[in-house]
Short mmCIF file of C-alpha atoms and ligand atoms in Angstrom, two decimals:
data_model
loop_
_atom_site.label_atom_id
_atom_site.label_comp_id
_atom_site.label_asym_id
_atom_site.label_seq_id
_atom_site.Cartn_x
_atom_site.Cartn_y
_atom_site.Cartn_z
CA MET L 1 -37.85 -1.25 -12.31
CA ILE L 2 -40.12 -0.34 -15.47
CA VAL L 3 -41.40 3.06 -15.67
CA VAL L 4 -43.81 4.56 -18.08
CA LEU L 5 -43.97 8.23 -18.63
CA PHE L 6 -47.37 9.16 -19.48
CA GLY L 7 -49.15 12.49 -20.89
CA PRO L 8 -50.06 14.65 -23.83
CA PRO L 9 -47.29 15.62 -26.35
CA GLY L 10 -45.35 18.56 -24.43
CA SER L 11 -46.42 17.33 -21.00
CA GLY L 12 -42.16 16.98 -20.31
CA LYS L 13 -42.13 13.05 -21.00
CA GLY L 14 -38.76 13.57 -22.49
CA THR L 15 -37.33 15.98 -20.41
CA GLN L 16 -38.43 13.78 -17.16
CA ALA L 17 -37.10 10.65 -18.67
CA GLN L 18 -33.55 12.24 -19.09
CA PHE L 19 -33.78 12.89 -15.40
CA ILE L 20 -34.68 9.24 -14.52
CA VAL L 21 -31.72 7.93 -16.51
CA GLU L 22 -29.47 10.25 -14.87
CA HIS L 23 -30.85 9.65 -11.24
CA PHE L 24 -31.77 5.77 -11.56
CA GLY L 25 -29.35 4.42 -14.40
CA ILE L 26 -32.01 2.72 -16.46
CA PRO L 27 -32.05 3.65 -19.96
CA GLN L 28 -34.61 5.50 -21.94
CA ILE L 29 -36.65 4.03 -24.66
CA SER L 30 -38.01 6.98 -26.91
CA THR L 31 -40.52 5.78 -29.66
CA GLY L 32 -40.51 9.09 -31.00
CA ASP L 33 -36.88 9.02 -31.13
CA MET L 34 -36.50 5.74 -32.59
CA LEU L 35 -38.80 6.72 -35.18
CA ARG L 36 -36.94 9.90 -35.73
CA ALA L 37 -33.75 8.13 -36.08
CA ALA L 38 -35.06 5.88 -38.63
CA VAL L 39 -36.48 8.53 -40.65
CA LYS L 40 -32.83 10.26 -40.45
CA ALA L 41 -31.07 6.88 -41.86
CA GLY L 42 -33.83 6.43 -44.60
CA THR L 43 -34.55 2.78 -43.90
CA PRO L 44 -37.71 1.10 -45.01
CA LEU L 45 -39.48 1.70 -41.95
CA GLY L 46 -38.46 5.43 -41.66
CA VAL L 47 -39.68 6.22 -45.38
CA ILE L 48 -43.26 4.55 -44.21
CA ALA L 49 -43.43 6.41 -40.85
CA LYS L 50 -42.33 9.56 -42.04
CA SER L 51 -45.70 11.16 -43.49
CA THR L 52 -47.54 9.46 -40.69
CA MET L 53 -45.40 11.60 -38.23
CA ASP L 54 -45.10 15.23 -40.17
CA ALA L 55 -49.08 14.77 -40.23
CA GLY L 56 -49.06 14.26 -36.48
CA GLY L 57 -50.92 10.92 -36.56
CA LEU L 58 -50.12 7.47 -35.10
CA VAL L 59 -47.50 4.92 -36.74
CA SER L 60 -48.82 1.58 -36.84
CA ASP L 61 -48.89 -0.60 -33.83
CA GLU L 62 -47.27 -3.11 -35.55
CA VAL L 63 -43.94 -1.03 -36.64
CA VAL L 64 -43.83 0.64 -33.04
CA LEU L 65 -44.40 -2.68 -31.41
CA GLY L 66 -41.44 -4.29 -33.44
CA LEU L 67 -39.33 -1.61 -32.62
CA VAL L 68 -39.96 -1.71 -28.64
CA ALA L 69 -39.80 -5.27 -28.58
CA GLU L 70 -36.34 -5.71 -30.31
CA ARG L 71 -35.09 -2.58 -27.70
CA VAL L 72 -36.31 -3.99 -24.63
CA VAL L 73 -34.19 -7.23 -24.91
CA ALA L 74 -31.10 -5.57 -25.20
CA ASP L 75 -28.26 -6.04 -22.05
CA ASP L 76 -28.92 -2.50 -21.00
CA CYS L 77 -32.17 -2.98 -20.20
CA ALA L 78 -32.19 -5.92 -18.09
CA LYS L 79 -32.50 -3.86 -14.75
CA GLY L 80 -35.14 -1.71 -16.02
CA PHE L 81 -36.13 1.14 -18.34
CA VAL L 82 -38.19 4.02 -18.97
CA LEU L 83 -40.60 3.96 -21.70
CA ASP L 84 -41.43 7.67 -22.95
CA GLY L 85 -44.31 8.24 -25.90
CA PHE L 86 -45.04 4.43 -25.50
CA PRO L 87 -47.71 3.05 -25.24
CA ARG L 88 -49.91 5.13 -27.01
CA THR L 89 -52.88 2.92 -28.05
CA ILE L 90 -54.58 0.05 -25.88
CA HIS L 91 -53.39 -2.54 -28.23
CA GLN L 92 -49.78 -1.27 -27.71
CA ALA L 93 -50.15 -1.36 -24.01
CA ASP L 94 -51.90 -5.21 -23.93
CA SER L 95 -49.07 -6.31 -26.30
CA LEU L 96 -46.50 -4.59 -24.12
CA ILE L 97 -47.83 -6.25 -20.92
CA SER L 98 -47.89 -9.67 -22.58
CA PHE L 99 -44.32 -9.48 -23.71
CA LEU L 100 -43.04 -8.71 -20.36
CA LYS L 101 -44.79 -11.20 -18.73
CA GLU L 102 -43.21 -13.71 -21.00
CA SER L 103 -39.82 -12.97 -19.04
CA GLY L 104 -41.59 -12.62 -15.82
CA LYS L 105 -41.47 -9.00 -15.85
CA SER L 106 -44.50 -6.04 -15.56
CA ILE L 107 -44.93 -2.09 -15.52
CA ASN L 108 -43.90 -1.07 -11.86
CA PHE L 109 -44.93 2.79 -12.41
CA VAL L 110 -46.56 4.68 -14.78
CA VAL L 111 -46.15 8.32 -13.99
CA SER L 112 -48.80 10.68 -15.69
CA LEU L 113 -48.04 14.45 -16.43
CA ASP L 114 -50.95 16.43 -16.38
CA VAL L 115 -50.52 19.70 -18.52
CA ASP L 116 -53.43 21.81 -20.09
CA ARG L 117 -53.88 22.60 -23.78
CA GLN L 118 -52.45 26.22 -23.95
CA ASP L 119 -49.35 25.16 -21.98
CA ILE L 120 -48.86 22.45 -24.29
CA ILE L 121 -48.95 24.69 -27.25
CA ASN L 122 -46.55 27.15 -25.49
CA ARG L 123 -44.26 24.40 -24.77
CA LEU L 124 -44.14 22.90 -28.22
CA SER L 125 -43.88 25.74 -29.99
CA GLY L 126 -40.92 27.12 -28.10
CA ARG L 127 -39.18 23.50 -27.88
CA ARG L 128 -35.59 23.10 -29.42
CA THR L 129 -34.18 19.31 -29.77
CA CYS L 130 -30.40 18.16 -30.01
CA PRO L 131 -30.66 16.20 -33.79
CA ALA L 132 -27.53 14.59 -32.43
CA CYS L 133 -28.21 13.36 -28.66
CA GLY L 134 -32.04 13.65 -28.50
CA LYS L 135 -31.68 16.50 -25.59
CA GLY L 136 -34.73 18.47 -25.44
CA TYR L 137 -34.63 22.36 -24.46
CA HIS L 138 -36.88 24.99 -24.39
CA ILE L 139 -36.11 28.80 -25.56
CA PHE L 140 -37.74 30.67 -22.22
CA PHE L 141 -38.24 27.56 -19.86
CA ASN L 142 -35.45 25.38 -20.38
CA LYS L 143 -32.75 27.28 -22.28
CA PRO L 144 -29.24 25.66 -22.91
CA VAL L 145 -25.92 27.69 -21.56
CA CYS L 146 -25.26 28.99 -24.88
CA GLU L 147 -27.82 29.79 -27.26
CA SER L 148 -29.00 27.26 -29.68
CA VAL L 149 -26.19 24.85 -28.79
CA CYS L 150 -26.69 21.54 -26.88
CA ASP L 151 -25.30 21.67 -23.47
CA ALA L 152 -24.58 17.89 -23.64
CA CYS L 153 -22.63 17.66 -27.02
CA GLY L 154 -22.43 20.86 -28.79
CA THR L 155 -24.41 20.25 -31.40
CA THR L 156 -26.99 23.29 -33.18
CA LEU L 157 -30.37 22.83 -31.98
CA ILE L 158 -33.42 22.29 -34.09
CA GLN L 159 -37.01 23.02 -34.08
CA ARG L 160 -38.94 19.43 -34.80
CA ALA L 161 -40.62 19.55 -38.12
CA ASP L 162 -43.94 18.33 -36.37
CA ASP L 163 -43.59 21.42 -33.77
CA THR L 164 -45.65 23.76 -35.99
CA GLU L 165 -49.04 25.32 -34.55
CA GLU L 166 -51.12 23.08 -36.91
CA THR L 167 -49.62 19.63 -36.44
CA VAL L 168 -49.42 20.55 -32.69
CA ILE L 169 -53.18 20.87 -32.83
CA ASN L 170 -53.92 17.55 -34.74
CA ARG L 171 -51.30 15.80 -32.43
CA ILE L 172 -53.07 16.89 -28.99
CA ASP L 173 -56.60 15.62 -31.12
CA VAL L 174 -54.91 12.45 -31.67
CA TYR L 175 -53.66 12.19 -28.16
CA ASP L 176 -57.56 12.79 -26.82
CA GLU L 177 -59.04 10.21 -29.30
CA GLN L 178 -56.50 7.37 -29.48
CA THR L 179 -54.31 7.55 -26.21
CA SER L 180 -56.00 9.31 -23.55
CA ALA L 181 -58.08 6.31 -22.52
CA LEU L 182 -54.97 4.47 -21.50
CA LYS L 183 -55.16 6.37 -18.44
CA LYS L 184 -57.79 4.63 -16.77
CA TYR L 185 -56.27 1.22 -18.43
CA PHE L 186 -53.50 1.87 -16.04
CA LYS L 187 -55.38 2.72 -13.01
CA GLU L 188 -57.29 -0.41 -13.37
CA LEU L 189 -54.06 -1.94 -13.44
CA GLY L 190 -53.00 -0.26 -10.15
CA VAL L 191 -49.68 1.48 -11.53
CA LEU L 192 -51.08 4.91 -11.98
CA PHE L 193 -49.52 7.55 -10.10
CA CYS L 194 -50.68 11.17 -11.36
CA ILE L 195 -48.76 14.44 -10.94
CA SER L 196 -49.15 18.16 -12.30
CA GLY L 197 -46.63 18.71 -15.11
CA SER L 198 -47.28 22.32 -15.00
CA GLY L 199 -44.93 23.23 -12.17
CA GLN L 200 -41.00 23.76 -12.28
CA ILE L 201 -38.83 21.00 -13.65
CA SER L 202 -36.86 20.43 -10.61
CA ASP L 203 -39.95 20.15 -8.53
CA ILE L 204 -41.39 17.57 -10.87
CA GLN L 205 -38.03 15.80 -10.90
CA ALA L 206 -38.17 15.72 -7.19
CA GLN L 207 -41.80 14.02 -7.03
CA ILE L 208 -41.05 11.41 -9.47
CA ALA L 209 -37.91 10.69 -7.96
CA SER L 210 -40.04 9.96 -4.51
CA ILE L 211 -42.89 8.01 -6.23
CA LEU L 212 -40.14 5.79 -7.79
CA THR L 213 -38.16 5.43 -4.67
CA SER L 214 -40.86 5.50 -1.56
CA GLY L 215 -44.02 4.55 -3.57
CA GLY L 216 -45.02 8.00 -3.78
CA ILE L 217 -46.57 11.36 -2.52
CA GLY L 218 -48.35 11.74 -5.37
CA ASP L 219 -52.28 11.37 -6.04
CA HIS L 220 -51.93 7.40 -6.55
CA SER L 221 -55.40 7.46 -8.65
P1 LIG O 1 -43.12 15.40 -24.31
O1 LIG O 1 -41.58 14.63 -24.40
O2 LIG O 1 -44.05 15.21 -23.32
O3 LIG O 1 -43.22 15.85 -25.60
P2 LIG O 1 -40.68 17.81 -23.70
O4 LIG O 1 -40.02 16.86 -22.27
O5 LIG O 1 -40.05 17.48 -25.07
O6 LIG O 1 -42.11 16.84 -23.54
O7 LIG O 1 -41.27 19.06 -23.23
C1 LIG O 1 -41.84 19.93 -24.19
C2 LIG O 1 -41.02 21.06 -24.19
O8 LIG O 1 -41.64 21.62 -22.66
C3 LIG O 1 -39.65 21.38 -24.12
O9 LIG O 1 -39.33 22.70 -24.80
C4 LIG O 1 -39.11 21.36 -22.82
O10 LIG O 1 -37.93 22.00 -22.54
C5 LIG O 1 -40.26 22.16 -22.27
N1 LIG O 1 -40.83 21.60 -20.83
C6 LIG O 1 -40.62 20.33 -20.23
N2 LIG O 1 -41.09 20.09 -19.07
C7 LIG O 1 -41.21 21.69 -18.38
C8 LIG O 1 -41.86 22.41 -17.30
N3 LIG O 1 -42.25 21.71 -16.00
N4 LIG O 1 -41.93 23.79 -17.72
C9 LIG O 1 -42.09 24.52 -18.75
N5 LIG O 1 -41.25 23.84 -19.60
C10 LIG O 1 -41.27 22.33 -19.83
P1 LIG O 2 -44.41 14.07 -28.43
O1 LIG O 2 -43.57 14.94 -28.11
O2 LIG O 2 -45.29 14.37 -29.37
O3 LIG O 2 -44.29 13.25 -27.14
P2 LIG O 2 -43.01 11.88 -29.94
O4 LIG O 2 -41.20 12.17 -30.08
O5 LIG O 2 -43.19 11.16 -28.40
O6 LIG O 2 -43.56 13.12 -29.61
O7 LIG O 2 -43.26 11.03 -31.12
C1 LIG O 2 -43.26 11.94 -32.22
C2 LIG O 2 -44.26 11.18 -33.38
O8 LIG O 2 -43.94 9.74 -33.39
C3 LIG O 2 -45.78 10.97 -33.11
O9 LIG O 2 -46.58 12.08 -33.40
C4 LIG O 2 -45.81 9.86 -33.71
O10 LIG O 2 -46.13 10.32 -35.16
C5 LIG O 2 -45.06 9.12 -33.68
N1 LIG O 2 -44.95 8.12 -32.44
C6 LIG O 2 -43.96 8.09 -31.62
N2 LIG O 2 -44.47 7.09 -30.57
C7 LIG O 2 -45.36 6.54 -31.11
C8 LIG O 2 -46.09 5.29 -30.42
N3 LIG O 2 -46.16 4.76 -29.40
N4 LIG O 2 -47.31 4.85 -31.26
C9 LIG O 2 -47.43 5.42 -32.58
N5 LIG O 2 -46.85 6.45 -32.93
C10 LIG O 2 -45.79 6.99 -32.40
ZN1 LIG O 3 -26.98 16.90 -28.02
#
Protein backbone atom coordinates (compact mmCIF):
# COMPACT_ATOMS: atom_id res chain seq x y z
CA MET A 1 0.00 0.00 0.00
CA ILE A 2 1.47 3.32 -1.09
CA VAL A 3 -0.02 6.34 0.66
CA VAL A 4 0.72 10.03 0.15
CA LEU A 5 -0.20 12.45 2.92
CA PHE A 6 -0.81 15.79 1.30
CA GLY A 7 -1.47 19.24 2.73
CA PRO A 8 0.06 22.58 3.66
CA PRO A 9 2.80 22.87 6.28
CA GLY A 10 1.32 22.16 9.70
CA SER A 11 -1.72 20.30 8.36
CA GLY A 12 -0.79 17.22 10.40
CA LYS A 13 1.00 15.07 7.81
CA GLY A 14 3.80 14.03 10.17
CA THR A 15 1.38 13.40 13.05
CA GLN A 16 -0.90 11.23 10.92
CA ALA A 17 2.04 9.47 9.24
CA GLN A 18 3.16 8.25 12.67
CA PHE A 19 -0.32 6.81 13.21
CA ILE A 20 -0.21 5.01 9.84
CA VAL A 21 3.21 3.55 10.71
CA GLU A 22 1.85 2.17 14.01
CA HIS A 23 -1.51 1.03 12.65
CA PHE A 24 -0.55 -0.38 9.25
CA GLY A 25 3.09 -1.37 9.83
CA ILE A 26 4.52 0.46 6.82
CA PRO A 27 7.44 2.91 7.10
CA GLN A 28 7.15 6.69 6.93
CA ILE A 29 9.21 8.46 4.31
CA SER A 30 9.47 12.12 5.26
CA THR A 31 11.63 14.16 2.90
CA GLY A 32 11.74 16.94 5.53
CA ASP A 33 13.17 14.51 8.13
CA MET A 34 15.66 13.11 5.59
CA LEU A 35 16.83 16.59 4.63
CA ARG A 36 17.13 17.67 8.28
CA ALA A 37 19.22 14.55 8.96
CA ALA A 38 21.52 15.48 6.06
CA VAL A 39 21.86 19.05 7.37
CA LYS A 40 22.65 17.76 10.87
CA ALA A 41 25.24 15.30 9.54
CA GLY A 42 26.81 18.07 7.44
CA THR A 43 26.78 16.00 4.23
CA PRO A 44 27.37 17.86 0.94
CA LEU A 45 23.67 17.52 0.19
CA GLY A 46 22.81 18.91 3.63
CA VAL A 47 25.09 21.89 3.08
CA ILE A 48 23.32 22.68 -0.22
CA ALA A 49 19.83 22.24 1.27
CA LYS A 50 20.30 24.22 4.51
CA SER A 51 19.86 27.81 3.33
CA THR A 52 16.81 26.94 1.21
CA MET A 53 15.19 25.15 4.15
CA ASP A 54 15.95 27.99 6.56
CA ALA A 55 14.23 30.41 4.17
CA GLY A 56 11.23 28.08 3.73
CA GLY A 57 11.81 27.48 0.00
CA LEU A 58 11.79 24.16 -1.84
CA VAL A 59 14.98 22.15 -2.16
CA SER A 60 15.65 21.21 -5.80
CA ASP A 61 13.63 18.39 -7.33
CA GLU A 62 16.87 16.64 -8.29
CA VAL A 63 18.10 16.44 -4.67
CA VAL A 64 14.77 15.35 -3.23
CA LEU A 65 14.08 12.80 -5.96
CA GLY A 66 17.53 11.28 -5.40
CA LEU A 67 16.76 10.80 -1.68
CA VAL A 68 13.35 9.25 -2.30
CA ALA A 69 14.47 6.97 -5.13
CA GLU A 70 17.18 5.55 -2.90
CA ARG A 71 14.83 5.10 0.09
CA VAL A 72 11.87 3.35 -1.59
CA VAL A 73 13.99 0.45 -2.83
CA ALA A 74 14.98 -0.54 0.73
CA ASP A 75 13.65 -3.91 1.98
CA ASP A 76 11.30 -2.37 4.56
CA CYS A 77 9.41 -0.59 1.75
CA ALA A 78 8.50 -3.81 -0.06
CA LYS A 79 4.95 -3.88 1.36
CA GLY A 80 4.44 -0.16 0.93
CA PHE A 81 5.16 3.14 2.65
CA VAL A 82 3.63 6.44 3.59
CA LEU A 83 5.06 9.57 2.00
CA ASP A 84 4.92 12.74 4.07
CA GLY A 85 5.92 16.06 2.49
CA PHE A 86 6.61 14.52 -0.92
CA PRO A 87 5.76 15.07 -3.75
CA ARG A 88 5.65 18.87 -3.56
CA THR A 89 5.88 19.75 -7.27
CA ILE A 90 4.29 18.33 -10.41
CA HIS A 91 7.74 17.22 -11.56
CA GLN A 92 8.28 15.30 -8.31
CA ALA A 93 4.88 13.61 -8.74
CA ASP A 94 5.53 12.67 -12.38
CA SER A 95 8.93 11.23 -11.44
CA LEU A 96 7.52 9.28 -8.49
CA ILE A 97 4.82 7.75 -10.64
CA SER A 98 7.30 6.74 -13.33
CA PHE A 99 9.78 5.10 -10.99
CA LEU A 100 7.01 3.24 -9.15
CA LYS A 101 5.73 2.04 -12.52
CA GLU A 102 9.12 0.47 -13.28
CA SER A 103 8.48 -2.00 -10.44
CA GLY A 104 4.78 -2.45 -11.24
CA LYS A 105 3.61 -0.18 -8.40
CA SER A 106 1.41 2.89 -8.15
CA ILE A 107 0.05 5.33 -5.57
CA ASN A 108 -3.00 3.79 -3.87
CA PHE A 109 -4.23 6.68 -1.73
CA VAL A 110 -3.57 10.39 -1.47
CA VAL A 111 -5.10 11.76 1.72
CA SER A 112 -5.39 15.54 1.62
CA LEU A 113 -5.60 17.29 5.00
CA ASP A 114 -7.35 20.63 4.59
CA VAL A 115 -6.56 23.28 7.23
CA ASP A 116 -7.00 27.05 7.08
CA ARG A 117 -4.16 29.58 7.22
CA GLN A 118 -4.68 30.84 10.79
CA ASP A 119 -4.75 27.27 12.15
CA ILE A 120 -1.47 26.57 10.34
CA ILE A 121 0.23 29.54 11.98
CA ASN A 122 -1.06 28.56 15.45
CA ARG A 123 0.05 25.00 14.96
CA LEU A 124 3.53 25.68 13.65
CA SER A 125 4.32 28.34 16.23
CA GLY A 126 3.56 25.79 18.99
CA ARG A 127 5.11 22.77 17.31
CA ARG A 128 7.90 20.98 19.13
CA THR A 129 9.91 18.18 17.55
CA CYS A 130 12.12 15.43 18.88
CA PRO A 131 15.56 15.90 17.30
CA ALA A 132 16.40 12.22 17.91
CA CYS A 133 13.36 10.27 16.64
CA GLY A 134 11.42 12.96 14.72
CA LYS A 135 8.17 12.61 16.72
CA GLY A 136 6.08 15.79 16.70
CA TYR A 137 4.23 17.51 19.55
CA HIS A 138 2.35 20.74 20.23
CA ILE A 139 2.59 22.87 23.36
CA PHE A 140 -1.25 22.97 23.68
CA PHE A 141 -2.83 20.49 21.25
CA ASN A 142 -0.54 17.48 21.51
CA LYS A 143 1.51 17.68 24.71
CA PRO A 144 4.14 15.17 25.73
CA VAL A 145 3.54 13.44 29.08
CA CYS A 146 6.50 15.32 30.65
CA GLU A 147 6.92 18.91 29.49
CA SER A 148 9.55 19.31 26.72
CA VAL A 149 10.55 15.63 26.76
CA CYS A 150 9.86 13.10 23.97
CA ASP A 151 7.45 10.34 25.14
CA ALA A 152 9.07 7.85 22.79
CA CYS A 153 12.78 8.31 23.51
CA GLY A 154 13.24 10.78 26.39
CA THR A 155 15.14 13.39 24.35
CA THR A 156 14.58 17.12 25.03
CA LEU A 157 12.23 18.59 22.41
CA ILE A 158 13.25 21.50 20.20
CA GLN A 159 11.53 24.14 18.10
CA ARG A 160 12.46 23.76 14.44
CA ALA A 161 14.52 26.65 13.00
CA ASP A 162 11.95 27.10 10.20
CA ASP A 163 8.94 27.32 12.54
CA THR A 164 9.36 31.07 13.12
CA GLU A 165 6.41 33.22 12.02
CA GLU A 166 8.28 34.84 9.09
CA THR A 167 9.43 31.52 7.62
CA VAL A 168 6.03 29.94 8.21
CA ILE A 169 4.33 32.66 6.13
CA ASN A 170 6.86 32.07 3.37
CA ARG A 171 6.28 28.31 3.49
CA ILE A 172 2.52 28.79 3.15
CA ASP A 173 3.09 31.03 0.09
CA VAL A 174 5.45 28.46 -1.41
CA TYR A 175 2.80 25.79 -0.83
CA ASP A 176 0.13 27.91 -2.54
CA GLU A 177 2.38 28.69 -5.50
CA GLN A 178 4.19 25.41 -6.10
CA THR A 179 2.43 22.56 -4.32
CA SER A 180 -1.32 23.17 -4.06
CA ALA A 181 -1.83 22.44 -7.80
CA LEU A 182 -1.02 18.81 -7.04
CA LYS A 183 -4.48 18.38 -5.56
CA LYS A 184 -6.07 18.64 -9.00
CA TYR A 185 -3.33 16.35 -10.36
CA PHE A 186 -4.16 13.63 -7.79
CA LYS A 187 -7.88 14.09 -8.32
CA GLU A 188 -7.41 13.43 -12.03
CA LEU A 189 -5.40 10.35 -11.13
CA GLY A 190 -8.46 9.09 -9.18
CA VAL A 191 -6.62 8.54 -5.88
CA LEU A 192 -7.53 11.68 -3.92
CA PHE A 193 -9.41 11.57 -0.60
CA CYS A 194 -10.02 14.97 1.03
CA ILE A 195 -10.71 15.28 4.75
CA SER A 196 -10.71 18.17 7.17
CA GLY A 197 -7.41 18.36 9.01
CA SER A 198 -8.91 20.63 11.67
CA GLY A 199 -10.62 18.19 14.03
CA GLN A 200 -9.22 16.18 16.93
CA ILE A 201 -6.11 14.17 16.07
CA SER A 202 -7.92 10.93 17.05
CA ASP A 203 -10.94 11.69 14.80
CA ILE A 204 -8.66 12.33 11.85
CA GLN A 205 -6.82 9.07 12.57
CA ALA A 206 -10.14 7.21 12.50
CA GLN A 207 -11.09 8.75 9.16
CA ILE A 208 -7.71 7.86 7.66
CA ALA A 209 -7.96 4.28 8.95
CA SER A 210 -11.38 4.02 7.35
CA ILE A 211 -10.13 5.35 4.00
CA LEU A 212 -7.14 3.01 3.95
CA THR A 213 -9.11 -0.08 4.96
CA SER A 214 -12.46 0.30 3.23
CA GLY A 215 -11.90 2.78 0.45
CA GLY A 216 -13.21 5.60 2.56
CA ILE A 217 -15.97 7.59 4.16
CA GLY A 218 -14.32 10.88 3.21
CA ASP A 219 -15.02 13.16 0.33
CA HIS A 220 -13.56 11.11 -2.49
CA SER A 221 -13.26 14.05 -4.84
P1 LIG B 1 3.03 18.72 9.01
O1 LIG B 1 3.85 17.46 9.04
O2 LIG B 1 1.91 18.66 8.02
O3 LIG B 1 3.88 19.94 8.87
P2 LIG B 1 2.59 18.20 11.88
O4 LIG B 1 2.06 16.81 11.92
O5 LIG B 1 4.01 18.42 12.28
O6 LIG B 1 2.31 18.85 10.42
O7 LIG B 1 1.63 19.11 12.79
C1 LIG B 1 1.93 20.48 13.02
C2 LIG B 1 1.65 20.84 14.47
O8 LIG B 1 0.25 20.75 14.72
C3 LIG B 1 2.31 19.89 15.47
O9 LIG B 1 2.68 20.66 16.59
C4 LIG B 1 1.21 18.88 15.82
O10 LIG B 1 1.37 18.35 17.14
C5 LIG B 1 -0.05 19.75 15.72
N1 LIG B 1 -1.22 19.02 15.22
C6 LIG B 1 -1.26 18.01 14.32
N2 LIG B 1 -2.55 17.61 14.08
C7 LIG B 1 -3.33 18.42 14.86
C8 LIG B 1 -4.76 18.52 15.07
N3 LIG B 1 -5.61 17.72 14.41
N4 LIG B 1 -5.20 19.46 15.92
C9 LIG B 1 -4.33 20.29 16.58
N5 LIG B 1 -2.97 20.23 16.43
C10 LIG B 1 -2.48 19.32 15.58
P1 LIG C 1 6.38 21.00 6.73
O1 LIG C 1 6.24 20.85 8.20
O2 LIG C 1 6.36 22.40 6.24
O3 LIG C 1 5.48 20.12 5.95
P2 LIG C 1 8.80 19.45 6.06
O4 LIG C 1 9.42 18.90 7.28
O5 LIG C 1 8.03 18.52 5.19
O6 LIG C 1 7.92 20.69 6.48
O7 LIG C 1 9.90 20.17 5.17
C1 LIG C 1 10.80 21.11 5.70
C2 LIG C 1 11.57 21.77 4.55
O8 LIG C 1 12.31 20.77 3.83
C3 LIG C 1 10.68 22.44 3.49
O9 LIG C 1 10.33 23.77 3.85
C4 LIG C 1 11.61 22.39 2.28
O10 LIG C 1 12.64 23.38 2.35
C5 LIG C 1 12.29 21.03 2.44
N1 LIG C 1 11.53 19.94 1.78
C6 LIG C 1 10.91 18.90 2.38
N2 LIG C 1 10.33 18.10 1.47
C7 LIG C 1 10.57 18.65 0.26
C8 LIG C 1 10.21 18.32 -1.07
N3 LIG C 1 9.45 17.23 -1.36
N4 LIG C 1 10.65 19.14 -2.07
C9 LIG C 1 11.40 20.22 -1.82
N5 LIG C 1 11.77 20.60 -0.60
C10 LIG C 1 11.36 19.83 0.45
ZN1 LIG D 1 12.00 11.07 20.43
